[in-house]
Coordinates of C-alpha atoms in Angstrom, one line a residue:
Chain P
M278 CA -20.0 -16.8 51.2
E279 CA -22.3 -14.4 49.5
G280 CA -19.4 -12.3 48.4
L281 CA -17.7 -15.3 46.9
F282 CA -20.8 -16.1 45.0
R283 CA -21.1 -12.5 43.8
F284 CA -17.5 -12.6 42.6
F285 CA -18.3 -15.9 40.8
H286 CA -21.1 -14.0 39.0
Y287 CA -18.5 -11.5 37.7
S288 CA -16.1 -14.1 36.5
G289 CA -15.8 -15.4 33.0
F290 CA -16.6 -18.9 34.0
Y291 CA -20.2 -17.9 35.0
N292 CA -20.8 -15.7 31.9
V293 CA -19.3 -17.9 29.3
T294 CA -21.4 -19.0 26.3
P295 CA -20.7 -21.5 23.5
G296 CA -20.2 -18.5 21.3
H297 CA -17.3 -17.2 23.4
I298 CA -15.7 -20.6 23.3
V299 CA -16.0 -20.8 19.5
M300 CA -14.5 -17.3 19.1
I301 CA -11.6 -18.1 21.6
L302 CA -10.9 -21.2 19.5
I303 CA -10.8 -19.1 16.3
G304 CA -8.4 -16.6 18.0
L305 CA -6.2 -19.5 19.1
L306 CA -6.3 -20.9 15.5
F307 CA -5.2 -17.5 14.1
I308 CA -2.3 -17.3 16.6
Y309 CA -1.4 -20.9 15.6
L310 CA -1.5 -20.1 11.9
A311 CA 0.6 -17.1 12.4
I312 CA 3.3 -18.6 14.5
K313 CA 3.4 -22.2 13.2
K314 CA 2.5 -21.7 9.6
D315 CA 3.9 -18.2 9.2
Y316 CA 0.6 -16.9 7.6
E317 CA 0.8 -13.1 7.8
P318 CA 2.0 -13.1 11.4
L319 CA 2.1 -9.3 11.6
L320 CA -1.6 -9.3 11.2
L321 CA -2.8 -12.6 12.6
V322 CA -1.0 -12.4 15.9
P323 CA -2.6 -9.0 16.9
I324 CA -6.0 -10.1 15.4
G325 CA -5.9 -13.5 17.1
F326 CA -5.0 -12.0 20.5
G327 CA -7.6 -9.3 20.0
I328 CA -10.2 -12.0 19.5
L329 CA -9.1 -13.5 22.8
I330 CA -9.4 -10.0 24.5
G331 CA -12.8 -9.4 23.0
N332 CA -14.2 -12.7 24.0
I333 CA -13.4 -13.0 27.6
P334 CA -17.0 -13.2 29.0
F335 CA -17.9 -10.7 31.8
W336 CA -21.1 -9.3 33.3
E337 CA -22.0 -6.6 30.8
G338 CA -24.9 -5.0 32.5
I339 CA -23.1 -3.3 35.4
G340 CA -21.1 -0.8 33.6
L341 CA -17.5 -2.1 34.2
Q342 CA -16.4 -0.3 31.0
L343 CA -14.4 -3.3 29.8
G344 CA -15.9 -4.4 26.5
I345 CA -15.0 -2.8 23.2
Y346 CA -18.6 -1.7 22.6
E347 CA -18.9 -0.1 26.1
Q348 CA -18.7 3.7 26.1
G349 CA -15.6 4.9 27.9
S350 CA -13.6 1.7 28.0
V351 CA -10.0 1.7 26.8
M352 CA -10.7 -0.7 24.0
N353 CA -13.6 1.5 23.0
Y354 CA -11.3 4.5 22.6
L355 CA -8.8 2.5 20.6
Y356 CA -11.7 1.2 18.4
Y357 CA -12.6 4.7 17.6
G358 CA -9.7 4.8 15.1
V359 CA -11.4 1.9 13.3
L360 CA -14.9 3.2 13.5
K361 CA -14.0 6.6 12.2
G362 CA -11.7 5.3 9.5
I363 CA -8.5 6.9 11.0
Y364 CA -6.2 3.9 11.0
P365 CA -6.5 2.8 7.3
P366 CA -5.2 6.0 5.8
L367 CA -2.3 5.9 8.3
I368 CA -1.5 2.3 7.2
F369 CA -1.6 3.6 3.6
L370 CA 1.0 6.3 4.5
G371 CA 3.4 3.6 5.8
L372 CA 2.6 1.4 2.8
G373 CA 3.4 4.3 0.4
A374 CA 6.7 4.9 2.2
M375 CA 7.6 1.2 1.8
T376 CA 6.4 0.7 -1.8
D377 CA 8.7 0.9 -4.8
F378 CA 6.8 1.7 -7.9
S379 CA 9.8 1.0 -10.2
A380 CA 8.3 -2.3 -11.4
L381 CA 5.1 -0.5 -12.5
L382 CA 7.0 2.4 -14.0
S383 CA 9.3 0.1 -16.0
N384 CA 6.3 -1.6 -17.6
P385 CA 3.2 0.6 -17.3
K386 CA 0.9 -1.8 -19.1
L387 CA 0.8 -3.9 -16.0
L388 CA -1.4 -1.2 -14.5
L389 CA -4.3 -2.7 -16.4
L390 CA -4.0 -6.0 -14.5
G391 CA -4.5 -4.1 -11.3
A392 CA -7.7 -2.7 -12.8
A393 CA -9.0 -6.1 -14.0
A394 CA -8.7 -7.7 -10.6
Q395 CA -11.1 -5.1 -9.2
V396 CA -13.9 -6.6 -11.2
G397 CA -14.3 -9.1 -8.4
I398 CA -15.4 -6.3 -6.1
F399 CA -18.3 -5.3 -8.3
I400 CA -19.4 -8.9 -9.1
T401 CA -19.5 -9.7 -5.3
L402 CA -21.5 -6.5 -4.8
L403 CA -24.1 -8.0 -7.0
G404 CA -23.9 -11.4 -5.3
A405 CA -24.4 -9.7 -1.9
L406 CA -27.4 -7.7 -3.2
A407 CA -28.9 -11.0 -4.5
L408 CA -28.6 -12.4 -1.0
G409 CA -30.6 -9.6 0.5
F410 CA -27.9 -7.2 1.8
T411 CA -28.6 -3.5 1.4
P412 CA -26.5 -1.7 -1.3
Q413 CA -24.3 -0.1 1.4
E414 CA -23.6 -3.5 3.0
A415 CA -23.1 -5.1 -0.4
G416 CA -20.5 -2.4 -1.3
A417 CA -18.7 -3.0 2.0
I418 CA -18.6 -6.8 1.5
G419 CA -17.6 -6.5 -2.2
I420 CA -14.4 -4.5 -1.3
I421 CA -13.1 -7.7 0.4
G422 CA -12.3 -8.8 -3.2
G423 CA -9.8 -6.0 -3.4
A424 CA -7.7 -8.0 -0.9
D425 CA -6.8 -4.9 0.9
G426 CA -7.5 -5.0 4.7
P427 CA -7.2 -1.2 5.4
T428 CA -9.4 -0.3 2.4
A429 CA -12.1 -2.9 3.5
I430 CA -12.1 -1.4 7.0
F431 CA -12.2 2.1 5.7
I432 CA -15.2 1.4 3.5
A433 CA -17.0 -0.7 6.1
S434 CA -16.6 2.0 8.7
K435 CA -18.4 4.4 6.3
L436 CA -21.0 2.2 4.7
A437 CA -21.8 -0.6 7.1
P438 CA -20.2 0.0 10.6
H439 CA -22.2 -2.9 12.0
L440 CA -20.4 -5.3 9.7
I441 CA -16.9 -4.0 10.3
G442 CA -15.8 -6.9 12.5
S443 CA -16.7 -9.6 10.1
I444 CA -15.5 -7.7 7.0
A445 CA -12.2 -6.9 8.6
I446 CA -11.7 -10.5 9.8
A447 CA -12.7 -11.9 6.4
A448 CA -10.4 -9.4 4.5
Y449 CA -7.4 -10.1 6.7
S450 CA -8.0 -13.9 6.8
Y451 CA -8.1 -14.1 3.0
M452 CA -5.0 -11.9 2.8
A453 CA -3.3 -14.4 5.0
L454 CA -4.7 -17.2 3.0
V455 CA -3.4 -15.9 -0.4
P456 CA -0.9 -18.8 -0.7
V457 CA -3.8 -21.2 -0.2
I458 CA -6.6 -19.6 -2.3
Q459 CA -4.8 -18.4 -5.4
P460 CA -2.6 -21.3 -6.6
P461 CA -5.5 -23.7 -7.5
I462 CA -7.2 -20.9 -9.6
M463 CA -3.9 -20.1 -11.2
R464 CA -3.4 -23.7 -12.2
L465 CA -6.9 -24.0 -13.4
M466 CA -6.8 -20.9 -15.6
T467 CA -3.4 -21.1 -17.2
S468 CA -1.6 -23.7 -19.4
R469 CA 1.9 -24.9 -18.7
K470 CA 3.1 -23.1 -21.9
E471 CA 1.7 -19.8 -20.6
R472 CA 3.2 -20.3 -17.1
L473 CA 6.6 -20.7 -18.8
I474 CA 6.5 -17.3 -20.5
R475 CA 9.5 -15.2 -19.7
M476 CA 9.1 -11.5 -19.2
K477 CA 11.4 -9.0 -20.8
P478 CA 14.0 -7.5 -18.4
S479 CA 12.8 -4.4 -16.6
R480 CA 13.8 -1.0 -17.9
N481 CA 15.9 1.2 -15.6
V482 CA 13.7 3.8 -14.0
S483 CA 15.2 7.3 -13.4
K484 CA 14.9 9.1 -10.1
T485 CA 12.9 11.9 -11.8
E486 CA 10.2 9.4 -12.8
K487 CA 10.0 8.0 -9.3
I488 CA 9.6 11.5 -7.8
L489 CA 7.0 12.6 -10.4
F490 CA 4.9 9.5 -10.3
P491 CA 3.3 9.8 -6.9
V492 CA 2.4 13.5 -7.6
F493 CA 0.9 13.0 -11.0
A494 CA -0.7 9.6 -10.1
F495 CA -2.4 11.2 -7.1
L496 CA -3.7 14.1 -9.2
I497 CA -5.1 11.9 -11.9
T498 CA -6.8 9.3 -9.7
A499 CA -8.0 11.8 -7.1
F500 CA -9.6 14.0 -9.8
I501 CA -11.4 11.0 -11.2
S502 CA -12.4 9.5 -7.9
P503 CA -12.3 12.1 -5.1
G504 CA -13.7 9.5 -2.6
S505 CA -10.3 7.8 -2.6
I506 CA -8.5 10.9 -1.4
P507 CA -7.9 9.7 2.2
L508 CA -6.3 6.5 1.0
L509 CA -4.5 7.5 -2.2
G510 CA -3.5 10.8 -0.8
M511 CA -1.7 9.1 2.1
L512 CA -0.3 6.3 -0.2
F513 CA 1.3 8.7 -2.6
F514 CA 2.4 11.1 0.1
G515 CA 4.2 8.3 1.8
N516 CA 5.8 7.3 -1.5
L517 CA 6.9 10.9 -2.1
L518 CA 8.5 10.9 1.3
K519 CA 10.5 7.8 0.3
E520 CA 11.4 8.9 -3.2
S521 CA 12.1 12.6 -2.8
G522 CA 15.4 11.8 -1.1
V523 CA 15.1 14.9 1.2
T524 CA 12.7 13.5 3.8
E525 CA 14.4 10.3 4.7
R526 CA 13.6 10.7 8.4
L527 CA 9.9 11.2 7.8
G528 CA 9.8 8.3 5.3
N529 CA 11.6 6.1 7.8
T530 CA 9.2 6.9 10.6
A531 CA 6.2 6.3 8.2
R532 CA 7.4 2.9 7.1
N533 CA 8.6 1.7 10.5
A534 CA 7.4 3.2 13.7
L535 CA 4.1 4.6 12.5
I536 CA 2.9 1.7 10.4
D537 CA 3.9 -0.8 13.2
T538 CA 2.0 1.2 15.9
V539 CA -1.1 1.5 13.7
T540 CA -1.0 -2.2 12.7
I541 CA -0.9 -3.2 16.4
L542 CA -3.8 -0.9 17.3
L543 CA -5.8 -1.9 14.2
G544 CA -5.2 -5.6 14.5
L545 CA -6.0 -5.7 18.2
T546 CA -9.1 -3.7 18.0
V547 CA -10.5 -5.4 15.0
G548 CA -9.9 -8.7 16.7
A549 CA -11.5 -7.5 19.9
S550 CA -14.5 -6.3 17.9
T551 CA -15.5 -9.9 17.2
Q552 CA -17.3 -10.2 20.5
A553 CA -19.3 -13.4 20.3
T554 CA -22.6 -11.6 21.2
T555 CA -22.3 -9.2 18.2
F556 CA -20.2 -11.3 15.8
L557 CA -21.6 -14.8 15.7
K558 CA -24.6 -14.2 13.4
P559 CA -25.6 -15.9 10.1
Q560 CA -24.8 -12.6 8.5
S561 CA -21.1 -12.9 9.4
I562 CA -21.0 -16.4 7.8
L563 CA -22.5 -14.9 4.6
V564 CA -19.9 -12.2 4.7
F565 CA -17.1 -14.8 4.9
I566 CA -18.5 -16.8 2.0
L567 CA -19.0 -13.8 -0.2
G568 CA -15.5 -12.5 0.8
A569 CA -14.0 -15.8 -0.4
I570 CA -15.9 -15.7 -3.6
S571 CA -14.9 -12.1 -4.2
F572 CA -11.3 -12.9 -3.7
M573 CA -11.5 -15.9 -6.1
I574 CA -13.3 -13.8 -8.8
A575 CA -10.7 -11.1 -8.4
T576 CA -7.9 -13.5 -9.0
A577 CA -9.7 -15.2 -11.9
C578 CA -10.4 -11.8 -13.5
G579 CA -6.8 -10.7 -13.3
L580 CA -5.6 -14.0 -14.9
L581 CA -8.2 -13.8 -17.6
F582 CA -7.4 -10.2 -18.4
A583 CA -3.7 -11.0 -18.7
K584 CA -4.6 -13.8 -21.2
I585 CA -6.8 -11.3 -23.2
M586 CA -4.0 -8.8 -23.2
N587 CA -1.6 -11.4 -24.7
L588 CA -3.9 -11.8 -27.7
F589 CA -2.9 -8.2 -28.7
F590 CA 0.9 -8.6 -28.1
K591 CA 3.3 -10.2 -30.5
E592 CA 5.6 -13.1 -29.5
G593 CA 8.4 -11.8 -27.2
D594 CA 6.2 -9.0 -25.8
K595 CA 3.7 -11.4 -24.2
I596 CA 3.2 -11.2 -20.5
N597 CA 3.1 -14.2 -18.2
P598 CA -0.6 -14.5 -17.3
L599 CA 0.3 -15.6 -13.8
L600 CA 1.0 -11.9 -13.2
G601 CA -2.8 -11.3 -13.4
A602 CA -3.2 -13.0 -10.1
A603 CA -1.0 -10.4 -8.5
G604 CA -3.5 -7.7 -9.5
V605 CA -5.3 -8.2 -6.2
S606 CA -3.7 -5.8 -3.8
A607 CA -2.4 -8.2 -1.1
V608 CA 1.1 -6.6 -1.2
P609 CA 3.5 -8.4 -1.5
D610 CA 1.9 -11.8 -0.8
S611 CA 0.2 -12.3 -4.1
A612 CA 3.4 -11.3 -5.9
R613 CA 5.3 -13.8 -3.8
V614 CA 2.7 -16.5 -4.7
V615 CA 3.2 -15.7 -8.4
Q616 CA 6.9 -16.0 -8.0
N617 CA 6.7 -19.3 -6.2
F618 CA 4.1 -20.7 -8.6
G619 CA 6.1 -19.7 -11.6
A620 CA 9.3 -21.1 -10.1
K621 CA 7.7 -24.5 -9.7
E622 CA 7.4 -24.7 -13.5
D623 CA 10.7 -23.1 -14.2
P624 CA 13.0 -22.3 -11.3
S625 CA 15.1 -19.9 -13.5
N626 CA 12.0 -17.7 -14.3
F627 CA 12.0 -14.8 -11.9
L628 CA 8.6 -13.2 -11.9
L629 CA 8.7 -11.5 -8.5
M630 CA 9.8 -8.0 -9.7
H631 CA 7.3 -8.1 -12.6
A632 CA 4.5 -9.3 -10.3
M633 CA 5.1 -6.3 -8.0
G634 CA 3.8 -4.1 -10.9
P635 CA 0.2 -5.3 -11.0
N636 CA 0.4 -5.8 -7.2
V637 CA 0.9 -2.1 -6.5
A638 CA -1.5 -1.3 -9.3
G639 CA -4.0 -3.4 -7.5
V640 CA -3.6 -1.1 -4.4
I641 CA -4.3 1.9 -6.5
G642 CA -7.2 0.2 -8.3
S643 CA -8.8 -1.0 -5.1
A644 CA -8.5 2.5 -3.5
V645 CA -10.1 4.0 -6.7
A646 CA -12.9 1.3 -6.5
A647 CA -13.4 2.1 -2.8
G648 CA -13.7 5.8 -3.7
I649 CA -16.3 5.1 -6.3
L650 CA -18.4 2.9 -3.9
L651 CA -18.1 5.6 -1.2
S652 CA -19.2 8.4 -3.5
I653 CA -22.1 6.5 -5.0
L654 CA -23.4 4.7 -1.9
M655 CA -22.8 7.5 0.6
E656 CA -24.8 9.6 -1.7
T657 CA -27.6 7.0 -1.6
V658 CA -27.5 7.0 2.2
G659 CA -27.7 10.8 2.1
M660 CA -30.8 10.6 -0.1
Chain O
M33 CA -28.1 0.8 -23.5
L34 CA -26.2 -1.5 -21.1
L35 CA -28.3 -0.2 -18.3
D36 CA -31.5 -0.9 -20.2
V37 CA -30.4 -4.5 -20.7
A38 CA -29.6 -4.8 -17.1
A39 CA -32.9 -3.3 -16.1
G40 CA -34.8 -5.8 -18.3
L41 CA -32.8 -8.8 -16.9
N42 CA -33.2 -7.5 -13.4
F43 CA -37.0 -7.3 -13.4
A44 CA -37.2 -10.8 -14.9
I45 CA -35.1 -12.2 -12.1
F46 CA -36.3 -10.1 -9.1
P47 CA -40.0 -9.6 -9.1
N48 CA -39.9 -8.1 -5.6
D49 CA -39.9 -4.3 -5.9
E50 CA -37.3 -3.5 -3.3
A51 CA -34.9 -6.3 -4.2
S52 CA -35.4 -5.4 -7.8
A53 CA -34.6 -1.7 -7.2
N54 CA -31.5 -2.6 -5.2
M55 CA -30.3 -5.0 -7.8
F56 CA -30.8 -2.4 -10.5
T57 CA -28.8 0.1 -8.4
G58 CA -26.1 -2.6 -7.9
V59 CA -25.9 -3.3 -11.7
S60 CA -25.5 0.4 -12.4
I61 CA -22.9 0.8 -9.7
A62 CA -21.0 -2.3 -11.0
I63 CA -21.0 -1.0 -14.6
V64 CA -20.0 2.5 -13.7
G65 CA -17.5 1.3 -11.1
I66 CA -15.7 -1.0 -13.5
L67 CA -15.6 1.6 -16.2
I68 CA -14.2 4.3 -13.8
V69 CA -11.5 2.0 -12.4
F70 CA -10.4 1.1 -15.9
L71 CA -10.6 4.7 -17.1
S72 CA -8.5 6.0 -14.2
L73 CA -5.8 3.4 -14.6
V74 CA -5.8 3.6 -18.4
L75 CA -5.5 7.4 -18.1
L76 CA -2.6 6.8 -15.7
Y77 CA -1.1 4.4 -18.2
F78 CA -1.2 6.9 -21.1
C79 CA 0.2 9.6 -18.9
M80 CA 3.1 7.4 -17.9
K81 CA 3.7 6.4 -21.5
L82 CA 3.7 10.0 -22.5
F83 CA 6.1 10.9 -19.7
I84 CA 8.5 8.0 -20.5
F85 CA 8.4 9.0 -24.2
L86 CA 9.3 12.7 -23.4
L87 CA 12.0 11.6 -21.0
E88 CA 13.6 9.2 -23.6
Y89 CA 13.2 11.8 -26.3
S90 CA 15.2 14.4 -24.3
R91 CA 17.7 11.7 -23.3
D92 CA 18.2 10.7 -27.0
K93 CA 18.5 14.3 -28.0
H94 CA 21.2 14.9 -25.4
E95 CA 23.1 11.8 -26.5
N96 CA 22.9 12.8 -30.2
I97 CA 24.4 16.2 -29.3
M98 CA 27.2 14.6 -27.4
K99 CA 27.9 12.2 -30.3
R100 CA 28.0 15.0 -32.8
V101 CA 30.5 17.0 -30.6
S102 CA 32.6 13.9 -30.3
I103 CA 32.7 13.3 -34.1
S104 CA 33.4 16.9 -35.1
G105 CA 36.2 17.3 -32.5
R106 CA 37.7 14.0 -33.3
T107 CA 38.4 13.5 -29.6
G108 CA 38.2 9.8 -29.3
K109 CA 39.0 8.9 -25.7
E110 CA 41.3 6.1 -26.6
N111 CA 43.6 8.5 -28.6
I112 CA 44.5 10.8 -25.7
S113 CA 47.4 9.9 -23.5
E114 CA 47.4 10.8 -19.8
E115 CA 50.3 13.3 -20.4
V116 CA 48.3 15.2 -23.0
V117 CA 45.3 15.4 -20.6
T118 CA 47.6 16.7 -17.9
A119 CA 49.1 19.3 -20.1
I120 CA 45.7 20.5 -21.3
A121 CA 44.5 20.7 -17.7
M122 CA 47.6 22.6 -16.7
A123 CA 47.1 25.0 -19.7
I124 CA 43.6 25.7 -18.7
Q125 CA 44.6 26.3 -15.1
M126 CA 47.4 28.7 -16.2
S127 CA 45.1 30.5 -18.6
R128 CA 42.9 31.3 -15.6
E129 CA 46.0 33.0 -14.0
E130 CA 46.3 30.8 -11.1
Y131 CA 50.1 30.4 -11.0
H132 CA 51.3 28.5 -8.1
D133 CA 55.0 28.9 -8.6
I134 CA 55.1 32.6 -9.2
E135 CA 54.8 34.8 -6.1
K136 CA 54.0 38.5 -6.0
T137 CA 57.1 39.2 -3.8
I138 CA 55.5 42.0 -1.9
I139 CA 55.9 41.9 1.8
T140 CA 52.5 42.5 3.5
L141 CA 53.5 42.1 7.1
N142 CA 52.2 45.0 9.1
R143 CA 52.7 45.8 12.7
I144 CA 49.4 45.7 14.5
T145 CA 49.0 47.6 17.8
K146 CA 46.1 46.8 20.0
P147 CA 44.8 49.4 22.5
Y148 CA 44.8 48.2 26.2
S149 CA 41.5 46.8 27.5
P150 CA 40.9 45.0 30.8
W151 CA 38.8 42.5 28.9
S152 CA 41.7 41.4 26.8
S153 CA 44.3 41.9 29.5
K154 CA 46.6 39.0 30.0
I155 CA 47.1 39.6 33.7
H156 CA 43.4 39.3 34.4
G157 CA 43.2 36.1 32.4
I158 CA 45.7 34.0 34.4
R159 CA 45.0 32.2 37.7
K160 CA 46.5 33.9 40.7
S161 CA 48.3 31.7 43.1
P162 CA 47.0 31.9 46.7
H163 CA 49.1 34.0 49.2
S164 CA 50.0 32.5 52.5
N165 CA 49.1 34.7 55.6
I166 CA 51.9 33.2 57.7

């Protein structure tokens, strides 16, 4: 009888807290959104199930080595890739091997929209500082506005490892919620006339341009912001594997097997890191609120900058300001949102390929911004 | 100058020393960060424009040369019949001395004698049928 009672002490039913229940419900919600609503299923299913794994209550004090934060547990080993910032560059490698920069190469001025959307990162940084976060924490929270999950995790692992769970969940949630968050801002900030603007057809991009772009883009951006080398180096290397035409096998592995494996590990461990005992804090709620604001500001800045750019272009050369919303680097979701939103006004206006330009520019921009934050704030930590 | 303005505003809003210092750091990071992000992407933009310009310039130059050759030679594609093209091709071929219908008429068949070797012996290469002991 005593044995049975002891076993009951080990069980989840005995150790459960309201926090665990809340987190399990959030995990189930993520799985529901992924399967039923088709919101970023490749991310939300692993994260949602990871939340379930991380929130099964157990007796922590007796060294069973089960929890993600317990030294020596399997989940702890897998989590190492998140904590040390190993997974994000590998994701970027796969992303580079998938990305076609033709849209950007055919219309280079769209690069500026990718830069404008990063303003949200820095404004949120100020907001986080005003709320009492340290500069390092504020930098890690601000990067959520880049709408780039791997970048957010990479920066959080370096600047504020204790916030990594909430930042990762916030970043991926907002990436999944791009179709919900962006359209109202797009409607608010653009007139119908602007939304109907048709873009010039894209220029044909030669193979030479496609091969040279990753090499030179890496050299330029990395020389300016060396902190972004792990991310941009992998991104452009992956792209060179794709475009060179002689490393098809490597490119294929990077964009399929490798990125899938890393996504599974990343999603699962990030989800599991949201253990109720460490995750459910007022700080996490603040991170979520700031993340949402960051994302909205990024979208608004992109739209606004597109409108400002139009002031300098003559009729016929103007760009559809909706493309500014694609400057956040949620690839390809925000480009898809732009296409769907534009098609509602004029079904024959195809903006998808044009929106991919600022979208990939956003990836470059957010990685550069991450590099800047890393260089400045890591230096402050060192001091 | 921008940093001075930021510092003034900052001290007016955040009288607390630490919060004020953090905010000042934040404003500096934000200004520097935004400028660097724009600088790197604008630089990338100009490099891309330059590269596209050079590429199009070399392409135009090549096309101009081709056009000039075409005009001076008066070889409009539509004026040449298939027979003429075939005749020209044949002439070029013949000028390279590759005559297919003229043989040299020299017999080059030589008798080749191979020295015997057990390694190439035919008798060792075939399967021997088993002998009956009866």
